[in-house]
Coordinates of C-alpha atoms and ligand atoms in Angstrom, one line a residue:
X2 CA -43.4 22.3 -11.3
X3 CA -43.0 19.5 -13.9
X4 CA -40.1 17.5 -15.9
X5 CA -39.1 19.3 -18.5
X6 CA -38.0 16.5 -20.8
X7 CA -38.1 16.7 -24.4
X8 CA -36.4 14.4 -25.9
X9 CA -33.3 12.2 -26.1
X10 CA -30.0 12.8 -27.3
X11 CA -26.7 10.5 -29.0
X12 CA -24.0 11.2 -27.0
X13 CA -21.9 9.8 -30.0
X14 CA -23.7 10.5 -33.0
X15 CA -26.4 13.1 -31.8
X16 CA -29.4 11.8 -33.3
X17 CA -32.5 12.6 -31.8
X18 CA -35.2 10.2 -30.5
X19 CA -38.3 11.2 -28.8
X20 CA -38.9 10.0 -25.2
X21 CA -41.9 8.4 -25.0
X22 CA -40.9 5.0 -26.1
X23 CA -38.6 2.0 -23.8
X24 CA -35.1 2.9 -25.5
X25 CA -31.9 1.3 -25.1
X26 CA -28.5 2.8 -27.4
X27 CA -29.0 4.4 -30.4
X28 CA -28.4 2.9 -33.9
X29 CA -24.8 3.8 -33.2
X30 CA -24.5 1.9 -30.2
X31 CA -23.8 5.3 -27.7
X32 CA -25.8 5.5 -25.0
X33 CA -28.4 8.5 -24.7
X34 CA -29.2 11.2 -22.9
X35 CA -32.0 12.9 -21.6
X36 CA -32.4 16.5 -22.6
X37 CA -34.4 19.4 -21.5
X38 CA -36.6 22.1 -22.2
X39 CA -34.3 24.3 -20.0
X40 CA -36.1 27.3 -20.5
X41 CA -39.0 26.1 -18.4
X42 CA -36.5 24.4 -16.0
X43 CA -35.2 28.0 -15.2
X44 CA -38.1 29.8 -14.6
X45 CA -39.2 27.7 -11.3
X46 CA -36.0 25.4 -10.6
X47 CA -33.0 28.2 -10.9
X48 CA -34.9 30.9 -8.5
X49 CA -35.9 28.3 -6.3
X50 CA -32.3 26.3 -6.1
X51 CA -30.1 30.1 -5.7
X52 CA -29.1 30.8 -2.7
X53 CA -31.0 33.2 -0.9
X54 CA -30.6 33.5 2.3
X55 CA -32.9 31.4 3.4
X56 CA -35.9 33.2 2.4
X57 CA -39.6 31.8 4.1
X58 CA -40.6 32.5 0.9
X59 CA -38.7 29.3 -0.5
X60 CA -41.7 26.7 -0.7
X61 CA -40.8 23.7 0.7
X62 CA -40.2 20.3 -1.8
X63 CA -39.8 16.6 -1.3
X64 CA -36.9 15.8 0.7
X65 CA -35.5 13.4 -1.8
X66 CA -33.6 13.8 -5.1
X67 CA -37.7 14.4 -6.5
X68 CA -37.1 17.8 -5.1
X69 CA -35.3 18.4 -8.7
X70 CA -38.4 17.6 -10.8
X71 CA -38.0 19.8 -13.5
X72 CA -34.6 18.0 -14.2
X73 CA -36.0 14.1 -14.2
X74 CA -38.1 12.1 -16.2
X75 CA -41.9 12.3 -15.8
X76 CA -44.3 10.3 -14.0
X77 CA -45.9 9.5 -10.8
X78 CA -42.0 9.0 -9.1
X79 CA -41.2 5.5 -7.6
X80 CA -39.8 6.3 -4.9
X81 CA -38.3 5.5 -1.3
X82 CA -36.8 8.6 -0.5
X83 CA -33.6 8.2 -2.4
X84 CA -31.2 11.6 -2.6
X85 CA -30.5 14.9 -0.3
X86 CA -28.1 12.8 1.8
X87 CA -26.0 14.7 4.3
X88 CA -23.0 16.9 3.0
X89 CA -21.0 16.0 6.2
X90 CA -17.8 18.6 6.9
X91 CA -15.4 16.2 8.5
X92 CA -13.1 18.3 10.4
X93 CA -11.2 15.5 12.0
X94 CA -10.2 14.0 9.2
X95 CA -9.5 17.1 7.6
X96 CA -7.4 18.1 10.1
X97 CA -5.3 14.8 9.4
X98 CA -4.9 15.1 5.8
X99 CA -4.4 19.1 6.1
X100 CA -7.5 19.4 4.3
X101 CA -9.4 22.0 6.6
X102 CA -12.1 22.7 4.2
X103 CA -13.2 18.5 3.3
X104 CA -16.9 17.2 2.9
X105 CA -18.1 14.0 2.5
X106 CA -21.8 13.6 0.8
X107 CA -22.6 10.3 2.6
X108 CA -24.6 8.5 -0.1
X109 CA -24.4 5.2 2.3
X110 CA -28.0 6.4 3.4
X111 CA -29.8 6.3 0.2
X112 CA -32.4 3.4 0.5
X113 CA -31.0 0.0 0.2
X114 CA -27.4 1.3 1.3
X115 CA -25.9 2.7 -1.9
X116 CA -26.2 5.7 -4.2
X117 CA -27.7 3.2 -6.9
X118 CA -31.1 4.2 -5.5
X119 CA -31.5 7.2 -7.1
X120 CA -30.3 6.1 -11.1
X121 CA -33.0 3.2 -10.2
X122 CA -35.9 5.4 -8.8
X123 CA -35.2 7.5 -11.7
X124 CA -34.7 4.5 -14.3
X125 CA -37.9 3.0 -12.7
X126 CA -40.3 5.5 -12.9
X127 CA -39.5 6.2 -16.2
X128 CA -40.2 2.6 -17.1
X129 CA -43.1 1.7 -15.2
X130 CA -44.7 5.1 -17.0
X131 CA -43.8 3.7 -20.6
X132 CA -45.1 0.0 -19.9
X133 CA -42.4 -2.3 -18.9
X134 CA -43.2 -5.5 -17.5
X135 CA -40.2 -7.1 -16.8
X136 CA -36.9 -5.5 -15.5
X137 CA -33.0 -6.9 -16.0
X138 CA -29.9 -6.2 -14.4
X139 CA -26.7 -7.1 -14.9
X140 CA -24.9 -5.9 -11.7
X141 CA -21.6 -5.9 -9.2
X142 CA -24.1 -6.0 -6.3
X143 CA -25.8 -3.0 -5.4
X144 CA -27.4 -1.8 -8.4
X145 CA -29.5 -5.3 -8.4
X146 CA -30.6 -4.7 -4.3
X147 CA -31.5 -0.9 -6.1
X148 CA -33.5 -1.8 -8.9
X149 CA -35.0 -5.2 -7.0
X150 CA -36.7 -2.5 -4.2
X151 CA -37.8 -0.1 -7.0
X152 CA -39.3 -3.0 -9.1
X153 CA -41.2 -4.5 -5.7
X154 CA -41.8 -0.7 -5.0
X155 CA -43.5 -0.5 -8.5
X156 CA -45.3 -3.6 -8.6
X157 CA -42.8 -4.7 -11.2
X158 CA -40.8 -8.0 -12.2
X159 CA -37.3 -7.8 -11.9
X160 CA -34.3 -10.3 -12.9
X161 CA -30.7 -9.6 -10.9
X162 CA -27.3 -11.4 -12.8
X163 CA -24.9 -10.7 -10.8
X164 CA -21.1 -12.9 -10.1
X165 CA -21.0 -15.4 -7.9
X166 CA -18.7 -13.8 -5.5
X167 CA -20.6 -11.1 -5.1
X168 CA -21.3 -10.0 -1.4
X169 CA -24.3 -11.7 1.0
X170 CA -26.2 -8.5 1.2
X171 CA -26.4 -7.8 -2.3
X172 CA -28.0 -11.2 -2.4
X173 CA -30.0 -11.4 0.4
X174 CA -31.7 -8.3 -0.2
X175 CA -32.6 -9.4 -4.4
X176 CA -33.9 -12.5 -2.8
X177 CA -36.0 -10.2 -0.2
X178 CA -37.6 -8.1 -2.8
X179 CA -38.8 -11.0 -5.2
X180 CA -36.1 -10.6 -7.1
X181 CA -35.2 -13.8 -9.8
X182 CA -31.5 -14.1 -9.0
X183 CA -29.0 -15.6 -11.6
X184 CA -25.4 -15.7 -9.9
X185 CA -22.7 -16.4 -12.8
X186 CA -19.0 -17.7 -12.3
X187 CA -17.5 -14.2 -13.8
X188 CA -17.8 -10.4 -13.5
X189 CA -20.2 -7.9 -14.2
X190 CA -19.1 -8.5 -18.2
X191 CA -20.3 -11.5 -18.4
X192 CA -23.6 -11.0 -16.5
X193 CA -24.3 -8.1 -19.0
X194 CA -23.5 -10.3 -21.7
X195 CA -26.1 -12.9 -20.0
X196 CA -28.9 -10.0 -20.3
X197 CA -28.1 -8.8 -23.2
X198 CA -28.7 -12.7 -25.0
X199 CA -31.4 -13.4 -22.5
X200 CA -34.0 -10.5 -23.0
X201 CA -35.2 -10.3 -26.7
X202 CA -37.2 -14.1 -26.3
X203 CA -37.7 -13.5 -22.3
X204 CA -39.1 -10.0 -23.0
X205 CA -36.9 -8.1 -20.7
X206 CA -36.5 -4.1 -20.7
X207 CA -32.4 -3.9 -20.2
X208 CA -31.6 -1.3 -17.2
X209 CA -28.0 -1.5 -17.6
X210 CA -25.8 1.3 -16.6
X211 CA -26.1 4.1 -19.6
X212 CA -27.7 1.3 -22.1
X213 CA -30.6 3.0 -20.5
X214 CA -31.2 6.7 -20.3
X215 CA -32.9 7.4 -17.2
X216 CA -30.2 6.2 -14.5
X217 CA -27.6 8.9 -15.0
X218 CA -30.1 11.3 -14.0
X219 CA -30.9 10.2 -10.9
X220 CA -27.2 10.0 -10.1
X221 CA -26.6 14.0 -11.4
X222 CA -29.1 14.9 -8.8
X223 CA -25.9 14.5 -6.8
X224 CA -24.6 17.5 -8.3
X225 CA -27.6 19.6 -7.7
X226 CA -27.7 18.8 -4.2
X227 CA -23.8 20.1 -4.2
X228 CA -24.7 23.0 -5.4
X229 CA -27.6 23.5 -3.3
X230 CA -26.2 22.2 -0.2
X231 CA -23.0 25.0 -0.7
X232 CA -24.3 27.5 -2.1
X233 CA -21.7 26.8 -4.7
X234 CA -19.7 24.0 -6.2
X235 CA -16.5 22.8 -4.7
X236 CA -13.4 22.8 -5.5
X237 CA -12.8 19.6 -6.0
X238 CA -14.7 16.2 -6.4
X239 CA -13.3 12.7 -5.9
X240 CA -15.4 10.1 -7.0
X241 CA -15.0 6.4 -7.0
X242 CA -15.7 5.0 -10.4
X243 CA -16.6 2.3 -11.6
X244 CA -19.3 2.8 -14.5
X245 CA -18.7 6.6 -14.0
X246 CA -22.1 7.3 -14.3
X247 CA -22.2 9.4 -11.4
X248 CA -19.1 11.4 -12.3
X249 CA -20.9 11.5 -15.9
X250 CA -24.0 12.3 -14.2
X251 CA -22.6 15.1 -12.0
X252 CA -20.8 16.9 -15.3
X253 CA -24.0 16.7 -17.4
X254 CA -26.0 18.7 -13.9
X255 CA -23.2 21.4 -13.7
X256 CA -23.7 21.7 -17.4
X257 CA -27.6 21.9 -16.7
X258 CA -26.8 24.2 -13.4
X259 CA -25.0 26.8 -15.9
X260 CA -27.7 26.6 -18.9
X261 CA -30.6 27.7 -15.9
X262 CA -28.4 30.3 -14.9
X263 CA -27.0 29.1 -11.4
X264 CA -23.2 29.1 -12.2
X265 CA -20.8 30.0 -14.5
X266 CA -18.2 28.1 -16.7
X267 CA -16.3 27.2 -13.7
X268 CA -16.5 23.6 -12.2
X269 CA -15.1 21.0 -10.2
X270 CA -11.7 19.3 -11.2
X271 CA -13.1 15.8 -11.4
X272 CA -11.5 12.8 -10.0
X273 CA -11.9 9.5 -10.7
X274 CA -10.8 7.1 -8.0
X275 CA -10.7 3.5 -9.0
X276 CA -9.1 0.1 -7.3
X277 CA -5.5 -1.0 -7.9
X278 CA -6.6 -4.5 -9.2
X279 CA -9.4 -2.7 -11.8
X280 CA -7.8 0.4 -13.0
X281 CA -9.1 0.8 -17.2
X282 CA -9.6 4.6 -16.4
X283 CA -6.8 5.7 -14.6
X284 CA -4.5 3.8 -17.1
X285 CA -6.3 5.3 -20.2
X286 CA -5.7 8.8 -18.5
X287 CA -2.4 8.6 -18.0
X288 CA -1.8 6.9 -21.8
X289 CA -3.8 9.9 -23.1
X290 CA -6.2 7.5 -24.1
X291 CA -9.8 8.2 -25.3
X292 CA -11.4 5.1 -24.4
X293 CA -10.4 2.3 -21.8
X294 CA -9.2 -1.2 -22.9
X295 CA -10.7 -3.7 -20.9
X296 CA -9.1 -4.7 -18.2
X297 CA -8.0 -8.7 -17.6
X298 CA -8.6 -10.5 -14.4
X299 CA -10.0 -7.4 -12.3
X300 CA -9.9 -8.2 -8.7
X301 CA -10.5 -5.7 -6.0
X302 CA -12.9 -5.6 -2.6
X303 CA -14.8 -2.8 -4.1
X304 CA -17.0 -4.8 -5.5
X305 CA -18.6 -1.5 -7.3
X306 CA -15.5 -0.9 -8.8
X307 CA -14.9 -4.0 -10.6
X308 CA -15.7 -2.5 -13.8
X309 CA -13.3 -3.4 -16.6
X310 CA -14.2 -1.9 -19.6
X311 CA -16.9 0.7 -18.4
X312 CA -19.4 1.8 -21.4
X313 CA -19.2 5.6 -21.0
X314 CA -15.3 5.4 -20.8
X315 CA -15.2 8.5 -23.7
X316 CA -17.6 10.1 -21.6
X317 CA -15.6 10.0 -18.4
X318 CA -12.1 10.8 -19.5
X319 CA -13.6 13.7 -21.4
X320 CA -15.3 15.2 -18.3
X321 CA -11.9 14.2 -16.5
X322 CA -9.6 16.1 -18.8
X323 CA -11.9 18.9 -19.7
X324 CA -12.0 20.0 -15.8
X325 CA -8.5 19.5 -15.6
X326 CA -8.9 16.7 -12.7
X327 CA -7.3 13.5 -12.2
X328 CA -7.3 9.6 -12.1
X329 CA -6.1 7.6 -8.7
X330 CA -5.6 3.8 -8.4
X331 CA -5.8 2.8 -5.2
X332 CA -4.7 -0.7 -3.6
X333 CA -7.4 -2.6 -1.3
X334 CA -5.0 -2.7 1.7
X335 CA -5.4 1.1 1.7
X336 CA -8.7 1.6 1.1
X337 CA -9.6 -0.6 3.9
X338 CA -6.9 1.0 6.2
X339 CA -8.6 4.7 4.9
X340 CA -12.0 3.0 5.8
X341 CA -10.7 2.3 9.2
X342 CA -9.5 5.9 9.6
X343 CA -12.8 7.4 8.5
X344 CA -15.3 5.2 10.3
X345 CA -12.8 6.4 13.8
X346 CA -12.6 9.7 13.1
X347 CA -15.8 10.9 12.3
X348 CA -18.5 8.2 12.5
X349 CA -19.2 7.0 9.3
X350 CA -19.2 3.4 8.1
X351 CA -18.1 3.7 4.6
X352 CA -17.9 1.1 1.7
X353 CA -14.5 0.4 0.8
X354 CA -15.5 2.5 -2.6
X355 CA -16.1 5.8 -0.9
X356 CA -13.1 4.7 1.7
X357 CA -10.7 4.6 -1.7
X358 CA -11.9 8.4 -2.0
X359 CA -10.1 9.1 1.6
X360 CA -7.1 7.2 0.6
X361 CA -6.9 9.0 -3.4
X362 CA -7.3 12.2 -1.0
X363 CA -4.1 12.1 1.2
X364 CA -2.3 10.9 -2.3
X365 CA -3.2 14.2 -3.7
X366 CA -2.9 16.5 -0.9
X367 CA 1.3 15.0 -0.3
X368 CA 2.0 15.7 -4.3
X369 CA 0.4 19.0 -3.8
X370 CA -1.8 18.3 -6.2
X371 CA -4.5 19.4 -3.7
X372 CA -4.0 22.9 -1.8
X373 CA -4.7 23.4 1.4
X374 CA -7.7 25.9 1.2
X375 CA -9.7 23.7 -1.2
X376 CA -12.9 22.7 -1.0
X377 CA -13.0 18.9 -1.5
X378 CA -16.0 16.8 -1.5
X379 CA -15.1 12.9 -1.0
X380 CA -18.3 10.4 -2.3
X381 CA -18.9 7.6 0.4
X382 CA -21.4 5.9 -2.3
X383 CA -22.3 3.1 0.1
X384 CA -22.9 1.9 3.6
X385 CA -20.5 -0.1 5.1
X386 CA -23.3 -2.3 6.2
X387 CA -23.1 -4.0 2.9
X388 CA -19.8 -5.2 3.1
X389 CA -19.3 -7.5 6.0
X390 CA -16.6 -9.4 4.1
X391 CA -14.5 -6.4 3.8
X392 CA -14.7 -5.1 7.1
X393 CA -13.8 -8.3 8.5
X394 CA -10.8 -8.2 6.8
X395 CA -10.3 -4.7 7.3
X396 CA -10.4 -5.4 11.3
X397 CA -8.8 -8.7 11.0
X398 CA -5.5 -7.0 9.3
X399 CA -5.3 -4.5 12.2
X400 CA -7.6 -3.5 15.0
X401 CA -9.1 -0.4 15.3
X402 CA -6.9 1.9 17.9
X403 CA -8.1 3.9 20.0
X404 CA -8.4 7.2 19.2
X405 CA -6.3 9.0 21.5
X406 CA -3.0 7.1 20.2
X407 CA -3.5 9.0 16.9
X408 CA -4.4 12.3 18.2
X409 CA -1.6 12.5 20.3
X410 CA 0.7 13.3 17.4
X411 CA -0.7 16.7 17.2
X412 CA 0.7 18.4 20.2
X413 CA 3.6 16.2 20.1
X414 CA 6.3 17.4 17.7
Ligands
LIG518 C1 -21.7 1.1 -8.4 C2 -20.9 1.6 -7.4 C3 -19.8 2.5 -7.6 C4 -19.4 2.9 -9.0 O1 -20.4 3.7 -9.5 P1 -20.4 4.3 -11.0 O2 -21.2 5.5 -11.0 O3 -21.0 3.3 -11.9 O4 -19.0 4.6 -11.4 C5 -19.1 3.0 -6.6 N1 -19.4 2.6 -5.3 C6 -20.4 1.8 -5.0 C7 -20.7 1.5 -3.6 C8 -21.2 1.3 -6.0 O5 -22.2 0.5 -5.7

C-alpha cells in the first residue's frame, strides 16, 4: 500500500506538472489537482474498500483518513488522527423533517474541531516532504487552528491572517500552537491578499484553499469514507460551502471511486448550502452563472461561510449542475434555531455551518425537492465548541425547550 500520485493536473488549462516540486496555480492561474496512477490504486484500495460482508480477511488500516493511502500524497503522514468520523443516522430528527433515512457525518470531531484537519494533514505532509520551511494561511478561522497544529505537529513554522472579528477559539488555539498571528480589519479576501504580497520576500509556501494542491484531497477522503461507511453513496449530500473544497473534493473521490471500479456513473445530487448574508454560489446557480461575482459586504455567523468570491466557483457549480443538485441560502436566525433543534434531538453540538445543512434540509424536503425514502447525508463540519459567540446568541434568542413540548405533536393531531 502506497500513494499512487503521478503527477499534477490544470483544472482550467490541463497542463501537466510533476509533483515533486512546492506548487501553487499553474501559469493559467487554475488551481491543480492531484492525479493518480489508478491502476495501482485499484488493485489493493478497490478490493479492500467493497463491501464484503465483513470478511476477517479485510486487514485492518489506520483509523484516520490515512486509511485511503493509495489516494493521498506521499510521505511519512503528519498526522493527529484526522478523518473516519462517525456517519450518525439521526432518527429523531429525521422523524421531524419526514426524512426517515437522514445521516449526519459529524466532522466536528476531527482534531482541532473542524473538518479543516484533514485538507491540512494532507496539505502538510506533502510540504514538509518537499522542504517547506515556513507555512501561510489566509483563513475565516478554522483552517489557521488546522494548519497551526499540523505545522507544530511537523516541527514547522506557520503564519495565521485571519479578520479581526474572527472567533476566540480560532485565536486562542493559533496562539497555542506557536502560531504568528496577523488579525486584519476585513474578510478572508483581504487576508489572502495580505499572503499573497507577504510571501515572495518573507519566504512563505502559500496553503491557501485550492492555490495549493494537496488540501482538496484530504477533504475527498470524505467521500470515500461515505462510500465505505454505506456500502454505497447516498442519495443526497448537503454541504455547507464556503470554499467548496469539500464539495469539490467529494466529486473528484466519486470520480476516483468509479475509475477503481467501486461505483458506477451514478452519484449524489450535490447541494451547496451557504449563509443568507454570503450567498456568491447560490446566486450564480440560480443566474445560470458559471463563475460567482464577489459578493459585497458578506456578513453571516458562519464564520466558514464567509467566502465571497470562492476560487473554485467553476469547479463547484459544475459539480452542482452536473449531479443535478441544488444551491440553498440560508438566514443566521435559522441556522442557529436548526442548531438548537439538532444539538436537542440527537446530541450533537454543531457549528452553525453544518446547523445551516439542517435548516437547507427541511427547505427541501417542504418543496418536495427531497422524497421521503432518500438517503441524505447532512455535513456538521465543525464542533460547536468553537463557536461560543454564536451559541450565546443562539440561546439568548430563545431557550432551549424541553424536549417533551416538541414531541408531543406527534400523537397529537
Ligand atoms: C471552512 C469551513 C466551511 C467551508 O468549507 P469549504 O470546503 O471551504 O466550502 C464550512 N464549515 C466550517 C466549519 C468551516 O470551517
Amino acid at each position: 500500500m502506497q500513494s499512487a500520485l503521478t503527477h499534477l493536473e490544470c483544472s482550467r488549462c490541463r497542463r501537466l506538472y510533476p509533483h515533486e516540486q512546492l506548487i501553487n496555480l499553474c501559469s493559467c492561474g487554475g488551481p491543480l489537482l492531484a492525479r493518480y496512477d489508478l491502476r495501482a490504486a485499484a488493485r489493493t484500495l478497490a478490493p479492500w474498500l467493497r463491501p464484503n460482508g465483513g470478511e476477517p480477511s479485510r486487514p485492518p488500516r489506520p483509523a484516520s483518513m490515512w486509511r485511503y493511502c493509495e489516494l493521498l500524497p506521499p510521505g511519512e503522514p503528519v498526522s493527529l488522527g484526522e478523518g473516519f468520523t462517525p456517519l450518525l443516522h439521526t432518527r429523531r430528527l429525521g422523524e421531524g423533517l419526514g426524512l426517515p433515512n437522514l445521516f449526519i457525518k459529524d466532522e466536528g470531531l476531527n482534531p482541532t474541531g473542524s473538518f479543516k484537519a484533514r485538507g491540512l494533514s494532507a496539505a502538510v505532509t506533502r510540504a514538509k516532504a518537499l522542504g517547506a520551511q515556513t507555512l501561510a494561511i489566509p483563513t475565516a478561522g478554522n483552517a489557521g487552528g488546522a494548519l497551526a497544529a499540523y505545522a507544530a505537529r511537523a516541527g514547522l513554522r506557520c503564519v495565521v491572517v485571519m479578520p479581526a472579528d474572527t472567533p476566540a477559539a480560532n485565536v486562542l488555539e493559533c496562539r497555542a500552537f506557536g502560531a504568528e498571528v496577523v488579525q486584519l480589519d476585513g474578510l478572508i479576501s483581504d487576508c489572502a491578499r495580505y499572503v499573497a504580497e507577504q510571501k515572495q520576500h518573507r519566504g512563505w509556501f502559500e496553503v491557501t484553499t485550492l492555490k495549493e494542491p494537496y488540501r482538496i484531497e484530504g477533504k475527498k477522503t470524505m467521500g470515500l469514507e461515505l462510500f465505505e461507511q454505506l456500502g454505497r453513496l447516498p442519495d443526497v449530500i448537503l454541504y455547507p460551502a464556503g470554499g467548496g473544497v469539500g464539495l469539490i473534493g467529494m466529486w473528484k473521490a466519486f470520480d476516483e471511486l468509479e475509475a477503481i471500479g467501486c461505483i458506477g456513473p451514478e452519484r449524489p445530487r450535490m447541494v451547496a448550502v451557504q449563509a443568507a448574508g454570503c450567498a456568491p454560489v447560490v446566486e450564480a446557480f440560480e443566474k445560470g452563472g458559471e463563475s460567482c461575482e464577489f459578493w459585497e459586504d458578506a456578513r453571516t455567523i458562519a464564520s466558514g461561510l464567509r467566502v465571497p468570491k470562492p476560487l473554485g466557483d467553476f469547479l463547484m457549480l459544475a459539480a452542482i449542475r452536473s449531479s443535478s443538485g441544488t444551491a440553498v441560502a440560508v438566514p443566521d436566525e435559522a441556522m442557529l434555531e436548526a442548531g438548537r433543534e439538532l444539538a436537542a434531538r440527537e446530541g450533537i453540538y454543531a457549528a452553525p455551518e453544518g446547523a445551516a445543512t439542517v435548516a437547507a434540509a427541511r427547505r427541501l424536503r417542504e418543496q418536495g425537492w427531497l422524497r421521503a425514502e432518500e438517503t441524505v447525508v447532512l455535513f456538521n463540519t465543525g464542533s460547536g465548541y468553537k463557536y461560543a459567540e454564536a451559541w450565546a446568541e443562539a440561546l439568548r434568542a430563545r431557550p432551549a425547550e424541553p424536549p417533551t413540548a416538541r414531541t408531543s405533536n406527534r400523537r397529537e393531531p
